[in-house]
Short mmCIF file of C-alpha atoms in Angstrom, two decimals:
data_model
loop_
_atom_site.label_atom_id
_atom_site.label_comp_id
_atom_site.label_asym_id
_atom_site.label_seq_id
_atom_site.Cartn_x
_atom_site.Cartn_y
_atom_site.Cartn_z
CA MET D 21 65.96 164.73 103.35
CA GLY D 22 62.99 166.27 105.21
CA PHE D 23 59.43 166.24 104.06
CA GLU D 24 57.40 165.50 100.92
CA VAL D 25 53.90 167.06 100.99
CA ARG D 26 51.07 164.57 100.14
CA LEU D 27 48.08 166.51 101.05
CA GLN D 28 47.24 170.04 102.38
CA GLU D 29 43.69 171.25 103.16
CA HIS D 30 41.28 172.60 105.69
CA LEU D 31 38.75 170.45 107.45
CA PHE D 32 35.94 172.92 106.66
CA GLU D 33 35.46 176.35 105.32
CA ASP D 34 33.32 179.20 106.59
CA GLU D 35 29.76 177.88 106.65
CA VAL D 36 29.96 176.22 110.30
CA PRO D 37 27.79 176.53 113.33
CA PHE D 38 30.53 178.15 115.62
CA GLU D 39 32.44 181.41 115.39
CA SER D 40 35.71 180.15 116.66
CA CYS D 41 37.67 176.86 116.87
CA HIS D 42 40.87 175.84 118.53
CA ALA D 43 43.02 172.89 119.98
CA SER D 44 42.61 170.12 117.43
CA THR D 45 43.43 166.46 117.77
CA LEU D 46 43.59 163.58 115.40
CA ILE D 47 44.04 159.75 114.83
CA VAL D 48 44.50 157.64 111.77
CA LEU D 49 42.28 154.54 111.59
CA PRO D 50 43.34 151.22 110.12
CA ASN D 51 41.23 151.75 106.97
CA GLY D 52 42.92 154.99 106.31
CA HIS D 53 40.18 157.23 107.67
CA ILE D 54 41.12 160.11 109.89
CA LEU D 55 39.17 161.40 112.97
CA ALA D 56 39.82 164.78 114.02
CA ALA D 57 38.33 166.88 116.85
CA TRP D 58 38.49 170.45 118.29
CA PHE D 59 36.49 172.78 120.52
CA GLY D 60 34.43 175.42 118.97
CA GLY D 61 31.83 178.05 119.98
CA THR D 62 31.62 181.88 120.21
CA ARG D 63 35.16 182.17 121.76
CA GLU D 64 37.48 180.30 123.95
CA GLY D 65 36.05 179.81 127.42
CA ALA D 66 32.42 180.79 126.56
CA ASP D 67 29.67 178.69 127.81
CA ASP D 68 28.65 177.56 124.37
CA VAL D 69 32.07 175.95 123.51
CA ALA D 70 31.59 172.38 122.75
CA ILE D 71 33.58 169.50 121.21
CA TRP D 72 33.21 168.86 117.66
CA LEU D 73 34.32 165.94 115.39
CA SER D 74 34.85 165.27 111.80
CA ARG D 75 35.91 162.23 109.74
CA ARG D 76 37.92 162.12 106.54
CA ASP D 77 37.05 159.23 104.27
CA GLU D 78 37.54 158.54 100.58
CA ASP D 79 35.36 161.64 99.67
CA GLY D 80 37.04 164.11 101.93
CA TRP D 81 36.03 165.58 105.39
CA ARG D 82 32.40 165.26 106.49
CA GLU D 83 30.33 167.87 108.08
CA PRO D 84 31.43 168.53 111.67
CA VAL D 85 29.07 167.06 114.35
CA LYS D 86 28.82 168.06 117.96
CA ILE D 87 30.25 165.16 120.05
CA ALA D 88 30.38 166.52 123.56
CA ASP D 89 28.34 169.47 125.25
CA GLU D 90 27.81 169.55 128.96
CA ALA D 91 25.14 172.17 129.67
CA SER D 92 26.37 175.84 130.38
CA GLU D 93 30.07 174.97 130.79
CA PRO D 94 33.06 175.73 128.40
CA HIS D 95 34.64 172.64 126.92
CA TRP D 96 38.41 172.54 126.16
CA ASN D 97 41.23 170.51 124.73
CA PRO D 98 39.87 167.35 123.17
CA VAL D 99 42.43 164.39 122.77
CA LEU D 100 41.84 161.53 120.49
CA PHE D 101 43.53 158.03 121.33
CA ARG D 102 43.30 154.57 119.80
CA ASP D 103 44.16 151.93 122.37
CA GLY D 104 45.69 148.46 121.83
CA GLU D 105 42.26 146.82 121.64
CA GLY D 106 41.11 149.14 118.79
CA LYS D 107 38.85 151.21 120.93
CA VAL D 108 38.91 155.08 120.21
CA TRP D 109 38.91 157.36 123.16
CA LEU D 110 37.90 161.10 123.33
CA PHE D 111 39.19 162.92 126.28
CA TYR D 112 38.20 166.45 127.08
CA LYS D 113 38.25 169.10 129.68
CA VAL D 114 34.94 170.75 131.07
CA GLY D 115 34.90 173.75 133.40
CA LYS D 116 34.57 177.53 134.00
CA GLU D 117 38.22 177.88 134.87
CA ILE D 118 41.30 175.96 133.66
CA ARG D 119 42.59 175.62 137.41
CA SER D 120 39.59 173.56 138.41
CA TRP D 121 38.49 172.01 135.14
CA ARG D 122 37.80 168.18 135.08
CA THR D 123 38.52 165.46 132.52
CA MET D 124 35.61 163.72 130.81
CA TYR D 125 35.68 161.01 128.28
CA ARG D 126 33.75 158.84 125.89
CA VAL D 127 34.70 155.52 124.23
CA SER D 128 33.87 154.01 120.68
CA ALA D 129 34.20 150.57 119.73
CA ASP D 130 33.41 151.16 116.04
CA ASP D 131 36.03 153.69 115.03
CA GLY D 132 34.06 156.75 115.96
CA TYR D 133 30.62 156.09 114.57
CA THR D 134 28.91 155.49 117.92
CA TRP D 135 30.02 156.48 121.44
CA SER D 136 29.61 155.45 125.02
CA ASP D 137 27.83 157.80 127.52
CA THR D 138 30.03 160.60 128.83
CA ALA D 139 31.81 159.91 132.18
CA ILE D 140 34.39 161.55 134.28
CA LEU D 141 38.00 160.07 134.08
CA VAL D 142 38.85 160.25 137.73
CA ALA D 143 36.24 160.77 140.39
CA GLY D 144 36.68 164.07 142.30
CA ASP D 145 38.96 165.56 139.56
CA SER D 146 39.58 169.31 139.94
CA GLY D 147 42.45 170.64 137.75
CA GLY D 148 42.49 167.96 135.20
CA ARG D 149 43.59 164.23 135.14
CA GLY D 150 44.63 162.38 131.99
CA PRO D 151 45.90 164.04 128.88
CA VAL D 152 45.60 167.81 128.94
CA LYS D 153 46.33 168.48 125.29
CA ASN D 154 48.43 165.78 123.59
CA LYS D 155 47.78 162.10 122.93
CA PRO D 156 48.73 159.30 125.39
CA ILE D 157 51.27 156.70 124.35
CA ILE D 158 51.35 152.94 125.13
CA LEU D 159 54.83 151.84 126.40
CA GLN D 160 56.35 148.56 125.55
CA ASP D 161 55.47 147.06 128.87
CA GLY D 162 51.79 148.04 128.20
CA THR D 163 51.57 151.07 130.58
CA TRP D 164 49.57 154.03 129.22
CA VAL D 165 51.31 157.30 129.71
CA ALA D 166 48.98 160.34 129.40
CA PRO D 167 50.77 163.56 129.32
CA ALA D 168 49.15 165.89 131.91
CA SER D 169 49.59 169.25 133.67
CA ILE D 170 48.13 171.55 136.30
CA GLU D 171 47.83 175.38 135.90
CA LEU D 172 47.79 177.11 139.27
CA ASP D 173 50.08 180.04 140.10
CA THR D 174 52.93 177.63 139.38
CA TRP D 175 52.57 175.55 136.39
CA GLU D 176 53.47 171.86 136.76
CA ALA D 177 53.42 168.81 134.44
CA PHE D 178 53.26 165.13 135.31
CA ALA D 179 52.47 161.78 133.73
CA ASP D 180 49.11 160.17 134.48
CA LEU D 181 49.71 156.37 134.31
CA SER D 182 47.22 153.62 133.77
CA TYR D 183 48.06 149.93 134.17
CA ASP D 184 44.62 148.54 133.33
CA ASN D 185 43.80 150.15 130.03
CA GLY D 186 42.36 153.34 131.23
CA ILE D 187 40.04 152.04 134.08
CA THR D 188 42.29 153.49 136.84
CA TRP D 189 44.97 156.24 136.89
CA THR D 190 48.11 156.93 138.96
CA THR D 191 50.00 160.30 138.90
CA GLY D 192 53.71 160.45 138.72
CA ASN D 193 55.63 163.12 140.44
CA LYS D 194 55.22 166.83 139.51
CA ILE D 195 57.67 168.18 136.89
CA THR D 196 58.78 171.68 137.51
CA LEU D 197 61.20 174.22 136.25
CA PRO D 198 64.32 174.86 138.49
CA GLN D 199 63.50 178.11 140.45
CA ALA D 200 66.25 180.16 138.66
CA GLN D 201 65.04 179.20 135.21
CA ALA D 202 61.36 180.01 136.18
CA ALA D 203 62.33 183.35 137.54
CA ALA D 204 64.27 184.27 134.38
CA GLY D 205 61.28 183.59 132.12
CA SER D 206 58.71 185.53 134.32
CA ASP D 207 59.44 189.00 133.19
CA VAL D 208 57.39 189.18 129.99
CA VAL D 209 53.75 189.90 130.96
CA PRO D 210 51.44 190.52 127.94
CA THR D 211 49.13 193.42 127.71
CA VAL D 212 47.30 192.15 124.62
CA THR D 213 46.10 188.82 123.35
CA ALA D 214 48.58 185.90 123.45
CA ALA D 215 48.76 185.90 119.56
CA GLU D 216 49.02 188.89 117.36
CA ALA D 217 46.86 188.22 114.31
CA ASP D 218 45.25 189.99 111.20
CA THR D 219 41.92 188.39 112.16
CA PRO D 220 40.32 188.81 115.65
CA VAL D 221 41.73 186.27 118.24
CA PRO D 222 39.91 185.48 121.48
CA PRO D 223 42.11 186.35 124.45
CA VAL D 224 43.69 183.65 126.42
CA PRO D 225 42.07 183.42 129.79
CA ALA D 226 43.60 186.33 132.00
CA ALA D 227 44.63 183.82 134.81
CA SER D 228 46.90 182.02 132.32
CA PHE D 229 49.15 185.18 132.07
CA GLN D 230 50.23 184.81 135.71
CA GLY D 231 51.32 181.25 135.49
CA ILE D 232 55.15 180.23 135.69
CA GLY D 233 56.46 176.82 134.76
CA VAL D 234 55.76 174.11 132.33
CA ILE D 235 52.64 172.53 131.05
CA GLN D 236 51.21 170.53 128.08
CA PRO D 237 53.80 167.82 127.72
CA THR D 238 54.16 165.63 124.56
CA VAL D 239 55.68 162.14 125.38
CA TRP D 240 57.62 159.33 123.48
CA GLU D 241 59.61 156.24 124.43
CA SER D 242 62.95 155.82 123.06
CA GLU D 243 63.99 152.51 124.47
CA PRO D 244 62.00 150.08 126.71
CA GLY D 245 61.36 151.95 129.85
CA GLN D 246 63.21 155.21 128.69
CA VAL D 247 60.45 157.81 128.44
CA HIS D 248 60.81 161.40 127.51
CA MET D 249 58.67 164.46 127.27
CA LEU D 250 58.83 167.99 125.58
CA LEU D 251 56.98 170.88 127.51
CA ARG D 252 55.61 174.20 126.68
CA SER D 253 57.17 176.81 129.10
CA THR D 254 57.33 180.35 130.18
CA ILE D 255 61.05 180.84 129.58
CA GLY D 256 61.15 181.35 125.84
CA LEU D 257 62.46 177.82 125.32
CA THR D 258 60.98 174.34 125.05
CA CYS D 259 61.73 172.27 128.04
CA ARG D 260 62.45 168.60 128.44
CA SER D 261 62.16 165.88 131.20
CA ASP D 262 63.20 162.16 131.17
CA SER D 263 62.28 159.14 132.99
CA GLU D 264 64.16 155.87 133.39
CA ASP D 265 61.36 153.63 134.89
CA ASN D 266 58.46 153.60 132.57
CA GLY D 267 57.24 157.18 133.50
CA LYS D 268 56.96 156.54 137.23
CA THR D 269 59.52 159.16 138.18
CA TRP D 270 60.73 162.19 136.18
CA ALA D 271 63.68 164.52 136.42
CA ASP D 272 63.24 168.38 136.65
CA ALA D 273 62.44 169.96 133.48
CA TYR D 274 65.49 171.56 131.67
CA ALA D 275 65.67 173.88 128.70
CA THR D 276 66.30 172.73 125.17
CA ASP D 277 67.58 174.74 122.11
CA LEU D 278 63.99 174.63 120.71
CA PRO D 279 62.23 178.05 121.01
CA ASN D 280 58.84 178.30 122.56
CA ASN D 281 56.40 181.03 122.63
CA ASN D 282 54.41 179.67 125.54
CA SER D 283 52.01 177.83 123.30
CA GLY D 284 51.30 174.29 122.61
CA LEU D 285 53.37 171.82 120.68
CA ASP D 286 53.23 168.09 119.72
CA LEU D 287 55.80 165.43 118.87
CA VAL D 288 55.58 161.98 117.35
CA ARG D 289 58.06 159.12 117.08
CA LEU D 290 58.09 157.33 113.81
CA ASP D 291 58.64 153.52 113.67
CA SER D 292 62.20 154.50 112.34
CA GLY D 293 62.96 156.31 115.61
CA VAL D 294 62.99 159.56 113.98
CA LEU D 295 61.01 162.31 115.96
CA ALA D 296 58.96 164.99 114.24
CA VAL D 297 57.85 168.07 116.32
CA VAL D 298 55.31 170.74 115.29
CA TYR D 299 55.87 174.17 117.04
CA ASN D 300 55.94 177.98 116.61
CA PRO D 301 59.66 178.78 116.47
CA VAL D 302 59.33 181.97 118.52
CA GLY D 303 61.59 182.30 121.61
CA GLN D 304 59.40 184.68 123.57
CA ASN D 305 57.10 184.20 126.51
CA TRP D 306 53.69 184.82 125.18
CA GLY D 307 55.05 185.44 121.80
CA LYS D 308 53.21 185.51 118.50
CA ARG D 309 51.75 182.30 117.12
CA THR D 310 53.31 182.43 113.52
CA PRO D 311 55.06 180.95 111.88
CA ILE D 312 54.24 177.26 112.59
CA VAL D 313 56.76 174.58 111.34
CA ILE D 314 57.75 170.85 111.63
CA SER D 315 61.26 169.70 112.36
CA LEU D 316 62.92 166.35 112.64
CA SER D 317 65.46 164.79 115.16
CA ARG D 318 67.45 161.77 114.26
CA ASP D 319 69.29 161.64 117.67
CA ASN D 320 66.34 161.21 120.13
CA GLY D 321 65.79 165.06 120.42
CA SER D 322 69.33 166.19 121.08
CA THR D 323 69.34 168.10 117.93
CA TRP D 324 66.64 169.31 115.39
CA GLY D 325 66.77 170.19 111.77
CA GLU D 326 65.20 169.58 108.26
CA THR D 327 62.69 172.24 109.17
CA PHE D 328 59.60 172.72 106.96
CA VAL D 329 57.38 175.77 107.24
CA LEU D 330 53.64 174.93 107.37
CA GLU D 331 52.53 178.62 107.65
CA ASP D 332 54.38 182.01 107.91
CA ALA D 333 51.75 184.56 107.06
CA PRO D 334 50.30 186.98 109.71
CA GLY D 335 47.79 185.41 111.89
CA GLU D 336 47.51 182.66 114.48
CA TYR D 337 48.68 179.14 113.55
CA SER D 338 48.81 177.14 116.84
CA TYR D 339 48.12 174.15 119.13
CA PRO D 340 49.30 171.48 116.63
CA ALA D 341 48.70 167.76 116.94
CA ILE D 342 50.70 165.14 115.08
CA VAL D 343 50.35 161.35 114.54
CA ALA D 344 52.40 158.90 112.34
CA ALA D 345 51.58 155.87 110.21
CA GLY D 346 54.48 154.27 108.56
CA ASP D 347 56.77 156.92 107.23
CA GLU D 348 54.05 159.60 107.08
CA VAL D 349 52.93 162.06 109.48
CA TYR D 350 49.60 163.65 109.72
CA VAL D 351 49.27 167.28 111.39
CA THR D 352 46.41 169.54 112.48
CA TYR D 353 46.51 173.02 113.81
CA THR D 354 44.39 176.10 114.51
CA TRP D 355 44.13 178.30 111.41
CA LYS D 356 43.27 181.95 112.60
CA ARG D 357 40.65 180.50 115.12
CA LYS D 358 38.44 180.12 112.00
CA ARG D 359 39.36 176.72 110.54
CA ILE D 360 41.47 173.72 111.29
CA ALA D 361 44.28 173.13 108.92
CA PHE D 362 45.37 169.49 107.91
CA TRP D 363 48.76 168.22 106.27
CA ARG D 364 49.89 164.83 105.27
CA LEU D 365 53.67 164.67 104.75
CA ALA D 366 56.18 161.92 104.03
CA VAL D 367 59.38 161.87 106.16
CA THR D 368 62.28 161.33 103.53
CA SER D 369 65.60 159.72 104.50
#
């Protein structure tokens, strides 16, 4: 039971036109090709940080190409998504500060070979609409659910919903930590970078250290209309929220048994109903970003096990993305801010 490794590699080696890379995303196309994107530049938050894209075909990963670059503004957190009509969406954030960034997007009708012009997802956006880090899902009733969050002094998550295939978006209620839980997790304030590593790691933006709450959800639907999310938090534990009405309203976030280091995680539900989550099993607010592991749940997230270690050496291994095709899962994550790691694993019964 657990995992069988089918492939392990990096998307690129050292000869690339950016010094630092982070926050990858991926999709598997019907022909078996894989698209992956990430942000890359001098360092996180620098004005030269753009969105980069690579394709894996029968010959391996192709040379990265710059796919989005608004002049003189940092780019953040790309999210790839293939909709029910076969169009590929690329969402990403642009802005000098996280609290006021805006969500842009491009669409491809030919599996990522050509793209539409850049457009803003929601007019007047300040703070980030649509997916903030992890992929949207399409519910059984056709609703698109984009896992979203806002990073002000209080961190709040929400579901951004589209009923017309991404043309317009409606926000659900804000998802917060109960005050007592938030206060209990606010004691740890880092004085160094968010991840201890044996290679230089750009610091997290200083404003992020002051935030308290939950952000960067990852979502799944267990039964028609029953939608759930796991969330990054500031309390040393992964949090969860649930919706019983197709994502329109959500309960307050509550702590699970999964540790969280106040860094991103991602989850996917396989056709079998098994859940796979990739995360750093470090139960400390702003804890180190190693190791990185993948675990399974066969009871809709009540318990987790069959854990497989992806990396456990010193360094930063963080911000994973995971998708599924059949009984296989595909994973990317940041590798020491210098490369993007890729795994393909079969989930065994």
